[in-house]
mmCIF file of C-alpha atoms in Angstrom:
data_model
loop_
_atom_site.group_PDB
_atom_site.id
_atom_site.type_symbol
_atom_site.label_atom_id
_atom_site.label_comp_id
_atom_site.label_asym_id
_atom_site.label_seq_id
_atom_site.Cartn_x
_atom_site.Cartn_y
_atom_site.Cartn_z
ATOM 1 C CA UNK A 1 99.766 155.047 84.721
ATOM 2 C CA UNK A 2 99.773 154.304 80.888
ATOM 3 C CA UNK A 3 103.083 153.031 81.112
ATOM 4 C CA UNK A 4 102.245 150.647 84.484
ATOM 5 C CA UNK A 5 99.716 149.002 82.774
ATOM 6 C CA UNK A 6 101.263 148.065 80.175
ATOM 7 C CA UNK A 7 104.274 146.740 82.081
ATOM 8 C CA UNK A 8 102.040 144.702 84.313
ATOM 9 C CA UNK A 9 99.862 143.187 81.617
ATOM 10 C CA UNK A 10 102.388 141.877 79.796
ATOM 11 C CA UNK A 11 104.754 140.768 82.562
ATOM 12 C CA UNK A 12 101.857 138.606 84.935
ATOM 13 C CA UNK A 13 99.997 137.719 81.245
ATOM 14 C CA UNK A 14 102.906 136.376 79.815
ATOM 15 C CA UNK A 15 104.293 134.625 83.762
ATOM 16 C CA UNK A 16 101.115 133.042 83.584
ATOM 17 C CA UNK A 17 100.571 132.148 80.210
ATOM 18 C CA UNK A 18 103.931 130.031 79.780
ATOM 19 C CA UNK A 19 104.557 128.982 84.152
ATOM 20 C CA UNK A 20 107.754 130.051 82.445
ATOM 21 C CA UNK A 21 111.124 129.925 85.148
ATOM 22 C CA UNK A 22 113.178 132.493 83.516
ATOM 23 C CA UNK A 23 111.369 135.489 81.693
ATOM 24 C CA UNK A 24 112.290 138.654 80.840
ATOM 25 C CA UNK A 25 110.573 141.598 78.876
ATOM 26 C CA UNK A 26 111.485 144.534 76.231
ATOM 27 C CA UNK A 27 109.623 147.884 77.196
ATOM 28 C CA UNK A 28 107.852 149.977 74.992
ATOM 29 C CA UNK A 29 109.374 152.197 72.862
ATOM 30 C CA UNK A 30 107.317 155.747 71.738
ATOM 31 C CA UNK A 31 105.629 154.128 69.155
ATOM 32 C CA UNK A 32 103.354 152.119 71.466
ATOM 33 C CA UNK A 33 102.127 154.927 73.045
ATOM 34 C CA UNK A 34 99.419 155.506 71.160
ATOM 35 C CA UNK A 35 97.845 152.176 71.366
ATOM 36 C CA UNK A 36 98.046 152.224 75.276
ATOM 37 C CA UNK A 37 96.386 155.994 75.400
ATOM 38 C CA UNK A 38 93.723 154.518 72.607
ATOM 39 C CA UNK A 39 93.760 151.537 75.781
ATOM 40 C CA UNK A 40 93.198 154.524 78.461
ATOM 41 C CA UNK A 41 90.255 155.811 76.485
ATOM 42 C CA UNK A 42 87.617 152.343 76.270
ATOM 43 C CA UNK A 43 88.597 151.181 79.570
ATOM 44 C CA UNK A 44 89.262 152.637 82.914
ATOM 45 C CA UNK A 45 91.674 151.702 85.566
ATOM 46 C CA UNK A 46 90.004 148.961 87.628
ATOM 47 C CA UNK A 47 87.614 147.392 84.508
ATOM 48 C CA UNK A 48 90.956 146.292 83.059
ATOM 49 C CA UNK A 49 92.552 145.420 85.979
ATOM 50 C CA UNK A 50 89.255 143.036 86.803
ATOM 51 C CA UNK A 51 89.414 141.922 83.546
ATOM 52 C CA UNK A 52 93.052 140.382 83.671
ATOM 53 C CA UNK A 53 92.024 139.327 87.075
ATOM 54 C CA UNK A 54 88.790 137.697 85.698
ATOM 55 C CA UNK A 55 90.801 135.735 82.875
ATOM 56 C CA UNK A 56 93.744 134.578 84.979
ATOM 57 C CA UNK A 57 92.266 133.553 88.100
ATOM 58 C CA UNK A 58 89.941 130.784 85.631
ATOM 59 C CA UNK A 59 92.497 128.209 85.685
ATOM 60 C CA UNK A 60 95.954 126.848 87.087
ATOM 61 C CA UNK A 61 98.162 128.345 84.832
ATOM 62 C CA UNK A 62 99.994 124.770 85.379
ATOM 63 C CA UNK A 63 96.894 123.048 83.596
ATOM 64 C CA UNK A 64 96.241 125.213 81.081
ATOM 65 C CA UNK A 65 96.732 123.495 77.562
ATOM 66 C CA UNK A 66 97.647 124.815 74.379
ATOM 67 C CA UNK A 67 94.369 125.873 73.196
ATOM 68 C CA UNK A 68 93.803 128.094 76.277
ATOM 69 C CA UNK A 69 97.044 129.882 76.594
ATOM 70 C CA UNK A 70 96.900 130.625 73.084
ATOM 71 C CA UNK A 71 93.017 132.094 73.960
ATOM 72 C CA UNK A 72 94.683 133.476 76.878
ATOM 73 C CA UNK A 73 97.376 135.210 74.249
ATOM 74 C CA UNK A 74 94.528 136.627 72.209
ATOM 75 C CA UNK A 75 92.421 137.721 74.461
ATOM 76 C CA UNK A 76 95.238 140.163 76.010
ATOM 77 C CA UNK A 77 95.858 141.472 72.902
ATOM 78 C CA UNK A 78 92.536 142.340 72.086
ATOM 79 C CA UNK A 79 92.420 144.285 75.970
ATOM 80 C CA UNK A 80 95.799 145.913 75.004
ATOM 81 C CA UNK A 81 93.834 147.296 71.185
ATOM 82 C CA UNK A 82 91.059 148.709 72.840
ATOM 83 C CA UNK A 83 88.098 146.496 72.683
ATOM 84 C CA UNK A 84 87.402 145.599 75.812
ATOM 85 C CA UNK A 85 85.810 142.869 77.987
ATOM 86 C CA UNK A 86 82.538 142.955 76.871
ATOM 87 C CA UNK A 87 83.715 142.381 72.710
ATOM 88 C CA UNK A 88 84.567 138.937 71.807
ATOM 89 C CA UNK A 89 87.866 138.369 69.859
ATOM 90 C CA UNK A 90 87.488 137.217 66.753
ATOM 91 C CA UNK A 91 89.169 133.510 65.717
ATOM 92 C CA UNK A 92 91.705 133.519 63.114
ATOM 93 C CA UNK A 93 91.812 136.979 63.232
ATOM 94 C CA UNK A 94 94.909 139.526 62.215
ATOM 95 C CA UNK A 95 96.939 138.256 65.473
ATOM 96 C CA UNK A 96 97.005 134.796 63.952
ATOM 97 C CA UNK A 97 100.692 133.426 65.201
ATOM 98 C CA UNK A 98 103.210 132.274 62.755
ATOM 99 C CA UNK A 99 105.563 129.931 64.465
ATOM 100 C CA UNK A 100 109.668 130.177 63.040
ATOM 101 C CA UNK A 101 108.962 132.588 60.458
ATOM 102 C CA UNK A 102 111.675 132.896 57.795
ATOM 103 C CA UNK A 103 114.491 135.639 59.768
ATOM 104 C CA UNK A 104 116.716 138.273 57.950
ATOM 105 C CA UNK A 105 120.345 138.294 59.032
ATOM 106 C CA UNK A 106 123.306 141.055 58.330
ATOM 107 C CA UNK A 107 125.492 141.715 60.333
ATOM 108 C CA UNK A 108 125.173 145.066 62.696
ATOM 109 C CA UNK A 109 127.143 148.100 64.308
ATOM 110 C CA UNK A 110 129.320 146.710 67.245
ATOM 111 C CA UNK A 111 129.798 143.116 65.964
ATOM 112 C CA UNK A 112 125.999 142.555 66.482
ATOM 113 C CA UNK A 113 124.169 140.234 64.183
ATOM 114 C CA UNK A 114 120.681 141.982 63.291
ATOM 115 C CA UNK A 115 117.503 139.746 62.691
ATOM 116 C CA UNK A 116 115.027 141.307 61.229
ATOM 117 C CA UNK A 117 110.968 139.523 60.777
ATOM 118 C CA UNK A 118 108.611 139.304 58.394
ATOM 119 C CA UNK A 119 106.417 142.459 60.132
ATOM 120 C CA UNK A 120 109.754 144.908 60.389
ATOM 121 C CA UNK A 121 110.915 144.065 63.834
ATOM 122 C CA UNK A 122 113.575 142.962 64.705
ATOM 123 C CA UNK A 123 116.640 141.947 67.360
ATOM 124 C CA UNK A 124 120.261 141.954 67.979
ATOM 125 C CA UNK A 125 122.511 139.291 69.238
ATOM 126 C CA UNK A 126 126.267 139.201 69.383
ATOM 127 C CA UNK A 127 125.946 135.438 68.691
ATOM 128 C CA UNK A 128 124.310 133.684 65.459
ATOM 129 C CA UNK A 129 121.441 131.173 65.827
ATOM 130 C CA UNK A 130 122.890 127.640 66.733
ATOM 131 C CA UNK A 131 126.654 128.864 67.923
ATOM 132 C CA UNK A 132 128.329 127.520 70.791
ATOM 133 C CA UNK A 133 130.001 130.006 72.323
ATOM 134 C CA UNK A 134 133.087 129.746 74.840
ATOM 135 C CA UNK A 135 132.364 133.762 76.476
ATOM 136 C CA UNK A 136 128.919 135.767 77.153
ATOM 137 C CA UNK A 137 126.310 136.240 75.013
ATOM 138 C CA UNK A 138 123.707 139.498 75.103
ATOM 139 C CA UNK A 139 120.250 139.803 72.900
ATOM 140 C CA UNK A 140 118.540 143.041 72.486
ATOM 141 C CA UNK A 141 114.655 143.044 71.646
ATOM 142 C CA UNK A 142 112.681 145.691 70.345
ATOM 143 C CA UNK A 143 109.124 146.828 71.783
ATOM 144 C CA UNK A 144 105.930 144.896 71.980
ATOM 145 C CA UNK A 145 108.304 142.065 72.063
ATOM 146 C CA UNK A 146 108.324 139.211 74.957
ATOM 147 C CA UNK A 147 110.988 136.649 75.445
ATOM 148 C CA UNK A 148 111.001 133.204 77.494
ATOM 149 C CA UNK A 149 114.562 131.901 78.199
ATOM 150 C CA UNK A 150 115.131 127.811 79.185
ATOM 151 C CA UNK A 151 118.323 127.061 80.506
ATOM 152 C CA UNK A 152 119.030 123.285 79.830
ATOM 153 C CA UNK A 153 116.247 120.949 81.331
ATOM 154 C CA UNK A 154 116.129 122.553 84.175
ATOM 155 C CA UNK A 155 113.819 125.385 86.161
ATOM 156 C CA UNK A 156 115.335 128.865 86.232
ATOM 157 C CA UNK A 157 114.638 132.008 87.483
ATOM 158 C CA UNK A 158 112.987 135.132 86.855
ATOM 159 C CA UNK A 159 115.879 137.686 84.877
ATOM 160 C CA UNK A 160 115.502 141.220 84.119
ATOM 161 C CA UNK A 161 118.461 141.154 81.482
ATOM 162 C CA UNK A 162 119.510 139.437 77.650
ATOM 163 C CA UNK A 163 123.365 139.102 79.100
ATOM 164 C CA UNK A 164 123.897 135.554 79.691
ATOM 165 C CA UNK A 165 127.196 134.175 81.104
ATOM 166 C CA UNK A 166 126.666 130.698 82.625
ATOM 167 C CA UNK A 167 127.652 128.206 81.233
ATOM 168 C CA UNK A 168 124.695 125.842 79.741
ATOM 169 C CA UNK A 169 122.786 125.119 76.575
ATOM 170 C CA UNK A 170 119.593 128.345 76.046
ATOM 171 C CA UNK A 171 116.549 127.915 74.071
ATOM 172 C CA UNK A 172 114.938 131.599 73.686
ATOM 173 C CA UNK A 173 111.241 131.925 72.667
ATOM 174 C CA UNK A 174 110.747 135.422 70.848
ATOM 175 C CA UNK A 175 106.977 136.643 71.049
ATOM 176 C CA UNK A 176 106.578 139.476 68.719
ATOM 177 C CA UNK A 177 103.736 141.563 67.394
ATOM 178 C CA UNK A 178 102.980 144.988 66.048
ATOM 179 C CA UNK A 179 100.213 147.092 67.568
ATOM 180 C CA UNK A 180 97.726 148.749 65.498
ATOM 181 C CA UNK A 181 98.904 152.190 64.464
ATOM 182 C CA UNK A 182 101.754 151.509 64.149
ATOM 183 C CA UNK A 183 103.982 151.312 60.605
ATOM 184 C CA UNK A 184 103.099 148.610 58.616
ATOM 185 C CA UNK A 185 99.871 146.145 58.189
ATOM 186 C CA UNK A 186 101.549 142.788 59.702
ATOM 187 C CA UNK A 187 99.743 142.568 62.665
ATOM 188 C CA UNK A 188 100.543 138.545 63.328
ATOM 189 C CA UNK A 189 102.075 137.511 66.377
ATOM 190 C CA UNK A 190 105.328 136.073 65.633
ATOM 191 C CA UNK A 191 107.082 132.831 67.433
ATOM 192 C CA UNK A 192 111.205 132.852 67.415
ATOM 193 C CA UNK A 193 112.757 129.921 68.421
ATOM 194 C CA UNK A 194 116.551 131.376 68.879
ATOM 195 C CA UNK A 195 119.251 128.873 70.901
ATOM 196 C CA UNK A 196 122.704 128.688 71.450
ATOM 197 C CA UNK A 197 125.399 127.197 73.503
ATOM 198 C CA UNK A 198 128.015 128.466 76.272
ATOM 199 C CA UNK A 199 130.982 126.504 76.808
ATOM 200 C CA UNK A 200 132.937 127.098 80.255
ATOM 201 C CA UNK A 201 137.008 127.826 79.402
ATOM 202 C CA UNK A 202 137.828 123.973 80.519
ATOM 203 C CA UNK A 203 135.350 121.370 79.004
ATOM 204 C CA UNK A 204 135.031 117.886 78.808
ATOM 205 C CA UNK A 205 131.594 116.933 77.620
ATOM 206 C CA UNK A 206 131.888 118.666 73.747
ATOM 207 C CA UNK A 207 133.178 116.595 71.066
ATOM 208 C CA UNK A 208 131.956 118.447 68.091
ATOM 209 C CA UNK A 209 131.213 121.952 66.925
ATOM 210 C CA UNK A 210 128.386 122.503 64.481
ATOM 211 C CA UNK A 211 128.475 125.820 62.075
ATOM 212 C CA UNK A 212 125.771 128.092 63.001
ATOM 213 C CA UNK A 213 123.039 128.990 61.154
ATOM 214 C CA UNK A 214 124.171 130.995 58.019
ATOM 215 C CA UNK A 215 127.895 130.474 58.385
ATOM 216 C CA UNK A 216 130.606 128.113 57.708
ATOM 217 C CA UNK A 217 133.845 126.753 59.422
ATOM 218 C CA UNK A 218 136.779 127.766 57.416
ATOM 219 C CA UNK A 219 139.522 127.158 60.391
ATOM 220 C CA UNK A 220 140.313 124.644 63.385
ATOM 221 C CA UNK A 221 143.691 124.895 65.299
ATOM 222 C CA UNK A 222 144.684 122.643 68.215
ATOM 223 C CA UNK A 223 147.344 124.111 70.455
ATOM 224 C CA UNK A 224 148.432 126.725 67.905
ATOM 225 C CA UNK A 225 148.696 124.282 65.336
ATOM 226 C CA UNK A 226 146.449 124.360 61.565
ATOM 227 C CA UNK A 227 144.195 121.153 61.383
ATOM 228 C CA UNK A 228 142.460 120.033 58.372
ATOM 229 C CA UNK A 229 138.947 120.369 57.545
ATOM 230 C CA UNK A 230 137.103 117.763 56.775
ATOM 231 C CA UNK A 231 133.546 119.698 56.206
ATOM 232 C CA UNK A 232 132.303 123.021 56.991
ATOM 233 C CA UNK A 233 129.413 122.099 58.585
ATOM 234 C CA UNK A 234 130.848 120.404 61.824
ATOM 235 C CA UNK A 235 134.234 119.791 63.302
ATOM 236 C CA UNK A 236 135.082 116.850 65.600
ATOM 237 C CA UNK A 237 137.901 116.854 67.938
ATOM 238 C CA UNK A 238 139.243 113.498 68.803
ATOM 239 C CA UNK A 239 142.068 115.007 71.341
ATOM 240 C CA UNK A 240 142.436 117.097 74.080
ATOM 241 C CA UNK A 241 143.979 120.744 74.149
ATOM 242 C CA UNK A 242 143.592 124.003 74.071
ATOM 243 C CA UNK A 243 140.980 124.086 70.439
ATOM 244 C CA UNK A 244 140.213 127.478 68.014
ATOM 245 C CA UNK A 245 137.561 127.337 65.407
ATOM 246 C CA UNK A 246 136.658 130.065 63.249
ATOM 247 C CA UNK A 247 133.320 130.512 61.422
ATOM 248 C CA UNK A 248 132.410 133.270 58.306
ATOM 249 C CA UNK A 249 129.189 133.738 57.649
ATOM 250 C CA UNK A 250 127.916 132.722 53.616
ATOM 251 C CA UNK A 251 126.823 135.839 52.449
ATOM 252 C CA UNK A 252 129.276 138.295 54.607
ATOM 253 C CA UNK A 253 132.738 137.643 54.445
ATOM 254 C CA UNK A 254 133.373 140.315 56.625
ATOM 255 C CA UNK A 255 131.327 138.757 59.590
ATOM 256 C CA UNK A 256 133.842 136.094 61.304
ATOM 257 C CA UNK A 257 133.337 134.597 64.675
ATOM 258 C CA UNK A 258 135.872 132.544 66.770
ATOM 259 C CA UNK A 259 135.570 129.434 69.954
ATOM 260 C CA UNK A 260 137.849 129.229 71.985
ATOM 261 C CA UNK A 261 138.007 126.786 74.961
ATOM 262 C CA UNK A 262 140.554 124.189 76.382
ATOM 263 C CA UNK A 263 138.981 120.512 75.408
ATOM 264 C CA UNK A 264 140.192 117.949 78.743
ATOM 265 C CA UNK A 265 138.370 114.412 78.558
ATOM 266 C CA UNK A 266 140.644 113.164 81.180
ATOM 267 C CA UNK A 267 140.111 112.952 84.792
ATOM 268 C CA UNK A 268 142.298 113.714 87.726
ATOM 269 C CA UNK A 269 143.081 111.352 89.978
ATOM 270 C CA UNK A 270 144.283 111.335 93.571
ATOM 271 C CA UNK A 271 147.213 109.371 95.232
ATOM 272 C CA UNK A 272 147.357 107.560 98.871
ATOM 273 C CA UNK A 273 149.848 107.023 101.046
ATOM 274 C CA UNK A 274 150.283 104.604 102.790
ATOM 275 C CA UNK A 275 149.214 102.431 100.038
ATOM 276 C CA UNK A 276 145.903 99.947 100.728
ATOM 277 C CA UNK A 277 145.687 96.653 101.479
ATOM 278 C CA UNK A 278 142.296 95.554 99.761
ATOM 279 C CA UNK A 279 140.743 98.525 100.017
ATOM 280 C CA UNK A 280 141.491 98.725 103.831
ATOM 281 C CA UNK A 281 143.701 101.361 105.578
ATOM 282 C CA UNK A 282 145.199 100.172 109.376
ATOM 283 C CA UNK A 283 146.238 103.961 109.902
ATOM 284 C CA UNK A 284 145.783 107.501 109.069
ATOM 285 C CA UNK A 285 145.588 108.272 105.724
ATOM 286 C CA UNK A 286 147.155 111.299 103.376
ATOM 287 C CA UNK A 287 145.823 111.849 100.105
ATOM 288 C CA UNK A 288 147.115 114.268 96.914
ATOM 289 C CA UNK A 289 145.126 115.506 93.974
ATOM 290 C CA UNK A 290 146.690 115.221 90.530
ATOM 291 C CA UNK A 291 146.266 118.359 89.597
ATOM 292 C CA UNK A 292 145.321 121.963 91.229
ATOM 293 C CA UNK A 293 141.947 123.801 91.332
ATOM 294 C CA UNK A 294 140.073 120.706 91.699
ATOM 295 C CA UNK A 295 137.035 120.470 93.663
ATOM 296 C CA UNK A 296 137.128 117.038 96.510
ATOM 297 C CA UNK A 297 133.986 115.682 97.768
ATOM 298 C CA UNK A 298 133.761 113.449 100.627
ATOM 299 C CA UNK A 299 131.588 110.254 101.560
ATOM 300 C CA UNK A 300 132.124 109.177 105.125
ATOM 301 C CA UNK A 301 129.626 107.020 106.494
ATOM 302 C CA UNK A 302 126.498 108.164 104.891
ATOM 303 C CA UNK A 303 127.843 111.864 105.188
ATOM 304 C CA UNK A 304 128.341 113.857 102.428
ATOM 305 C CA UNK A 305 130.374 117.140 101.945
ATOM 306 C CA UNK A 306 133.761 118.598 100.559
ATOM 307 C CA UNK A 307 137.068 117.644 102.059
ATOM 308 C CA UNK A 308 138.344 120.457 104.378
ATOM 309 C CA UNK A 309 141.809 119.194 104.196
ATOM 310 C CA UNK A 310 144.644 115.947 102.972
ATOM 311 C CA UNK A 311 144.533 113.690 105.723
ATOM 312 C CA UNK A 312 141.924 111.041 107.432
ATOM 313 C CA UNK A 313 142.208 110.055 111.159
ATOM 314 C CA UNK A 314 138.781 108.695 111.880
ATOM 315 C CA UNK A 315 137.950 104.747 110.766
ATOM 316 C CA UNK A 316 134.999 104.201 108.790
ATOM 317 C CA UNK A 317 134.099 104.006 105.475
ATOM 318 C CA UNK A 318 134.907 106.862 102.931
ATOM 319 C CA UNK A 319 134.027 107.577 99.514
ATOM 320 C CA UNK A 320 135.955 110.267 97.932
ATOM 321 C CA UNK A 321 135.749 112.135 94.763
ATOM 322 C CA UNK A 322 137.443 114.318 92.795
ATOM 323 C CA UNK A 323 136.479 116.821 89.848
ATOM 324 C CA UNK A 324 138.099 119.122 87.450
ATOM 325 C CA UNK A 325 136.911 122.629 86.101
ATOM 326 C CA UNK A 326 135.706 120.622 82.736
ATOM 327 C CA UNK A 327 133.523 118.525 84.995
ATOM 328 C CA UNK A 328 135.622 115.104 84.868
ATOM 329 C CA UNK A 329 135.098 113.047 87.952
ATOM 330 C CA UNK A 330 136.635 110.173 89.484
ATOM 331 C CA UNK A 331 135.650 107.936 92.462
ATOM 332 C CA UNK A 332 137.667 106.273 95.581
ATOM 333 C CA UNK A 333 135.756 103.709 98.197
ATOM 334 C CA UNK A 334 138.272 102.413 100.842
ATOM 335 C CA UNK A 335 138.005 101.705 104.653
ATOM 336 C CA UNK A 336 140.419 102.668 107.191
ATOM 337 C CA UNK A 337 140.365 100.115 110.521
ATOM 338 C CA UNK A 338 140.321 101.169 114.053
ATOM 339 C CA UNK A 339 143.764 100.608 115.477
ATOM 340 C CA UNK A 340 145.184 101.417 118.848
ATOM 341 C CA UNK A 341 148.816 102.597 120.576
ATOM 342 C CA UNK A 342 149.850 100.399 122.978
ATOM 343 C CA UNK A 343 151.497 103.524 124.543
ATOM 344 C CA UNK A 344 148.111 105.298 124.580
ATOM 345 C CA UNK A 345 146.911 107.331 127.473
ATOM 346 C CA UNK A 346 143.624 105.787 127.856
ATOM 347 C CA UNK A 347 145.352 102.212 127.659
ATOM 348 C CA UNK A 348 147.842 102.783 130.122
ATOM 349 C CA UNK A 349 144.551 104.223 132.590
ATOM 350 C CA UNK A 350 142.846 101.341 132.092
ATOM 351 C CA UNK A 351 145.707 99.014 132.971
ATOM 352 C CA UNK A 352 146.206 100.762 136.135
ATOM 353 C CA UNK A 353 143.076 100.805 136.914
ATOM 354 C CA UNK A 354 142.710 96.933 135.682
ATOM 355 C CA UNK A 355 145.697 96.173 138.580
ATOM 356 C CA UNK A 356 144.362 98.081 141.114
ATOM 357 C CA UNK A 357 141.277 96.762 141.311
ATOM 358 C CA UNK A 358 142.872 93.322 141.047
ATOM 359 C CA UNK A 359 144.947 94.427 144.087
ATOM 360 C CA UNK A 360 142.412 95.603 146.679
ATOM 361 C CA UNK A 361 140.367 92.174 145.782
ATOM 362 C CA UNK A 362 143.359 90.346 146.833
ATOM 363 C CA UNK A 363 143.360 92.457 149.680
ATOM 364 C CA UNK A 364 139.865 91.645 150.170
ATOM 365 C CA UNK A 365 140.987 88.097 149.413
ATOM 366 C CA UNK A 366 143.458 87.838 151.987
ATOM 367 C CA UNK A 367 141.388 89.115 155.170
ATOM 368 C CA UNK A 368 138.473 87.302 154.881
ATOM 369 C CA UNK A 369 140.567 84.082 154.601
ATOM 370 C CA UNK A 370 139.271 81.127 156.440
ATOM 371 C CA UNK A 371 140.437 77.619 157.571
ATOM 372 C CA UNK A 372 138.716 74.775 157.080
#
């Protein structure tokens, strides 16, 4: 019961405090349990249940501003110490929240990279701070610790796991605090801001790689070969190819870190035949991509979708498209006229059908003739 509780406070508190799209949550270890049994003892099952209730349902958690989630924050915290819902939380109290607070890194068993807080805690990732990364990345947080993941500018999705894979730029924001009774007297609740980059294996929108946070480049090779480094701060690439730069942290030599991805800025491109006479086709057309594994989308009068195959029959108007795996794109508009076979089935009906209704009104004609 102890143990649902505290899963459920933190997961709809937290949902509702931030509307966040993508958040996941680090359970509590053994050295929370005595907080949540000190939790069991001042309040029983349903006053804390109506007292999350009580506090959420006041507001849209859409509309609340700054000032209320962070009353919001406080006044779960206070619930998860003990005190109750008839105690007011004091302001300014000792869960005041430090936003960024100065991080320890070293590196860790299993190429992990260890950050450790001001209050003791502390997290893994297998990526520094800042990195762009061309293969996964996993974090590991420690209990009484929550963690709000955006994916680019868009809306995610709730995850229940730290191992990220998609390609995309992540901003992670770290919530962690230490419960009373437990080691140390840093009871602040402390904001991480922790981001990073994943690169796909083919990419065409990257034109320079930053060092992370704590490190340094020391090596860039294009296509095998050594390039020179101009700083150690950032690289540029001005061509395309396969690219391999190598970071080392300052103050551990032995903790190196490598990207590797393929940079292509150039996009395919698809060749007709027959060729086009401004932009107009008078017959089928056939149509090759420039290189394989590229995705085709299709346009054709005000209908969109992907082309199921190399050749168009139909007149109309098309718009066709075609992308690489590093996103490059390129765009077609053309028009293929309606033409018709002289030797075609339905035109040889119709002529018959043309003469022999001409025929039985000459008939016609010819019986109902009269002299004058």
């Amino acid at each position: 019961m102890k143990w649902g509780r505290a899963l459920l406070g933190w997961g709809v508190a937290f949902w509702m405090l931030f509307g966040s799209p993508l958040l996941v949550m680090a359970l509590p270890g053994e050295d929370s349990m005595e907080g949540a049994e000190a939790t069991e003892e001042n309040l029983s099952e349903k006053e804390e249940a109506d007292f999350l209730e009580d506090i959420l349902e006041e507001k849209d958690p859409e509309e609340l501003s700054q000032e209320e989630l962070n009353q919001l924050i406080e006044s779960y915290l206070r619930l998860e110490e003990g005190a109750g819902p008839g105690k007011d939380f004091v302001q300014d109290s000792e869960y005041e929240k430090v936003t960024n607070p100065e991080l320890v890194m070293e590196p860790a068993e299993g190429g992990r990279i260890r950050y450790t807080l001001p209050n003791g805690n502390f997290f893994f990732s297998t990526v520094p701070r800042g990195m762009i990364s061309s293969g996964p990345v996993d974090i590991w947080l420690p209990s009484g610790a929550v963690g709000i993941v955006k994916k680019d500018e868009g809306m995610g999705s709730i995850s229940d796991s730290w191992h990220f894979t998609e390609k995309g730029n992540y901003q992670l924001q770290i919530l962690s605090y230490q419960s009373q009774g437990e080691t140390g007297d840093d009871y602040h609740v402390y904001e991480v801001y922790f981001y990073f980059t994943i690169l796909s294996a083919e990419d065409g929108s990257t034109g320079v790689i930053p060092a992370p946070e704590g490190f340094q480049i020391t090596q860039a090779r294009l296509d095998g070969k050594k390039l020179p480094l101009e700083s150690g701060r950032y690289f540029f690439m001005k061509e395309d190819g396969r690219y391999q730069i190598t970071c080392q942290a300052l103050e551990y030599e032995e903790l190196v870190l490598e990207t590797e991805f393929v940079r292509d800025t150039t996009a395919p491109f698809l060749t007709f035949m027959p060729e086009a006479q401004d932009g107009v086709y008078a017959e089928p057309v056939e149509f090759y991509p420039s290189e394989p594994g590229c995705q085709i989308r299709i346009n054709y009068n005000g209908d969109q979708g992907y082309a199921a195959g190399t050749r168009l029959t139909a007149a109309g108007t098309y718009g066709l498209g075609i992308q690489d795996k590093a996103g490059n794109e390129r765009w077609y508009s053309f028009r293929i006229r309606q033409t018709y076979d002289l030797m075609d089935i339905r035109i040889l009906a119709a002529g018959l059908i043309f003469l022999a209704a001409t025929g039985i009104w000459m008939v016609f004609l010819r019986r109902n003739m009269k002299v004058i």
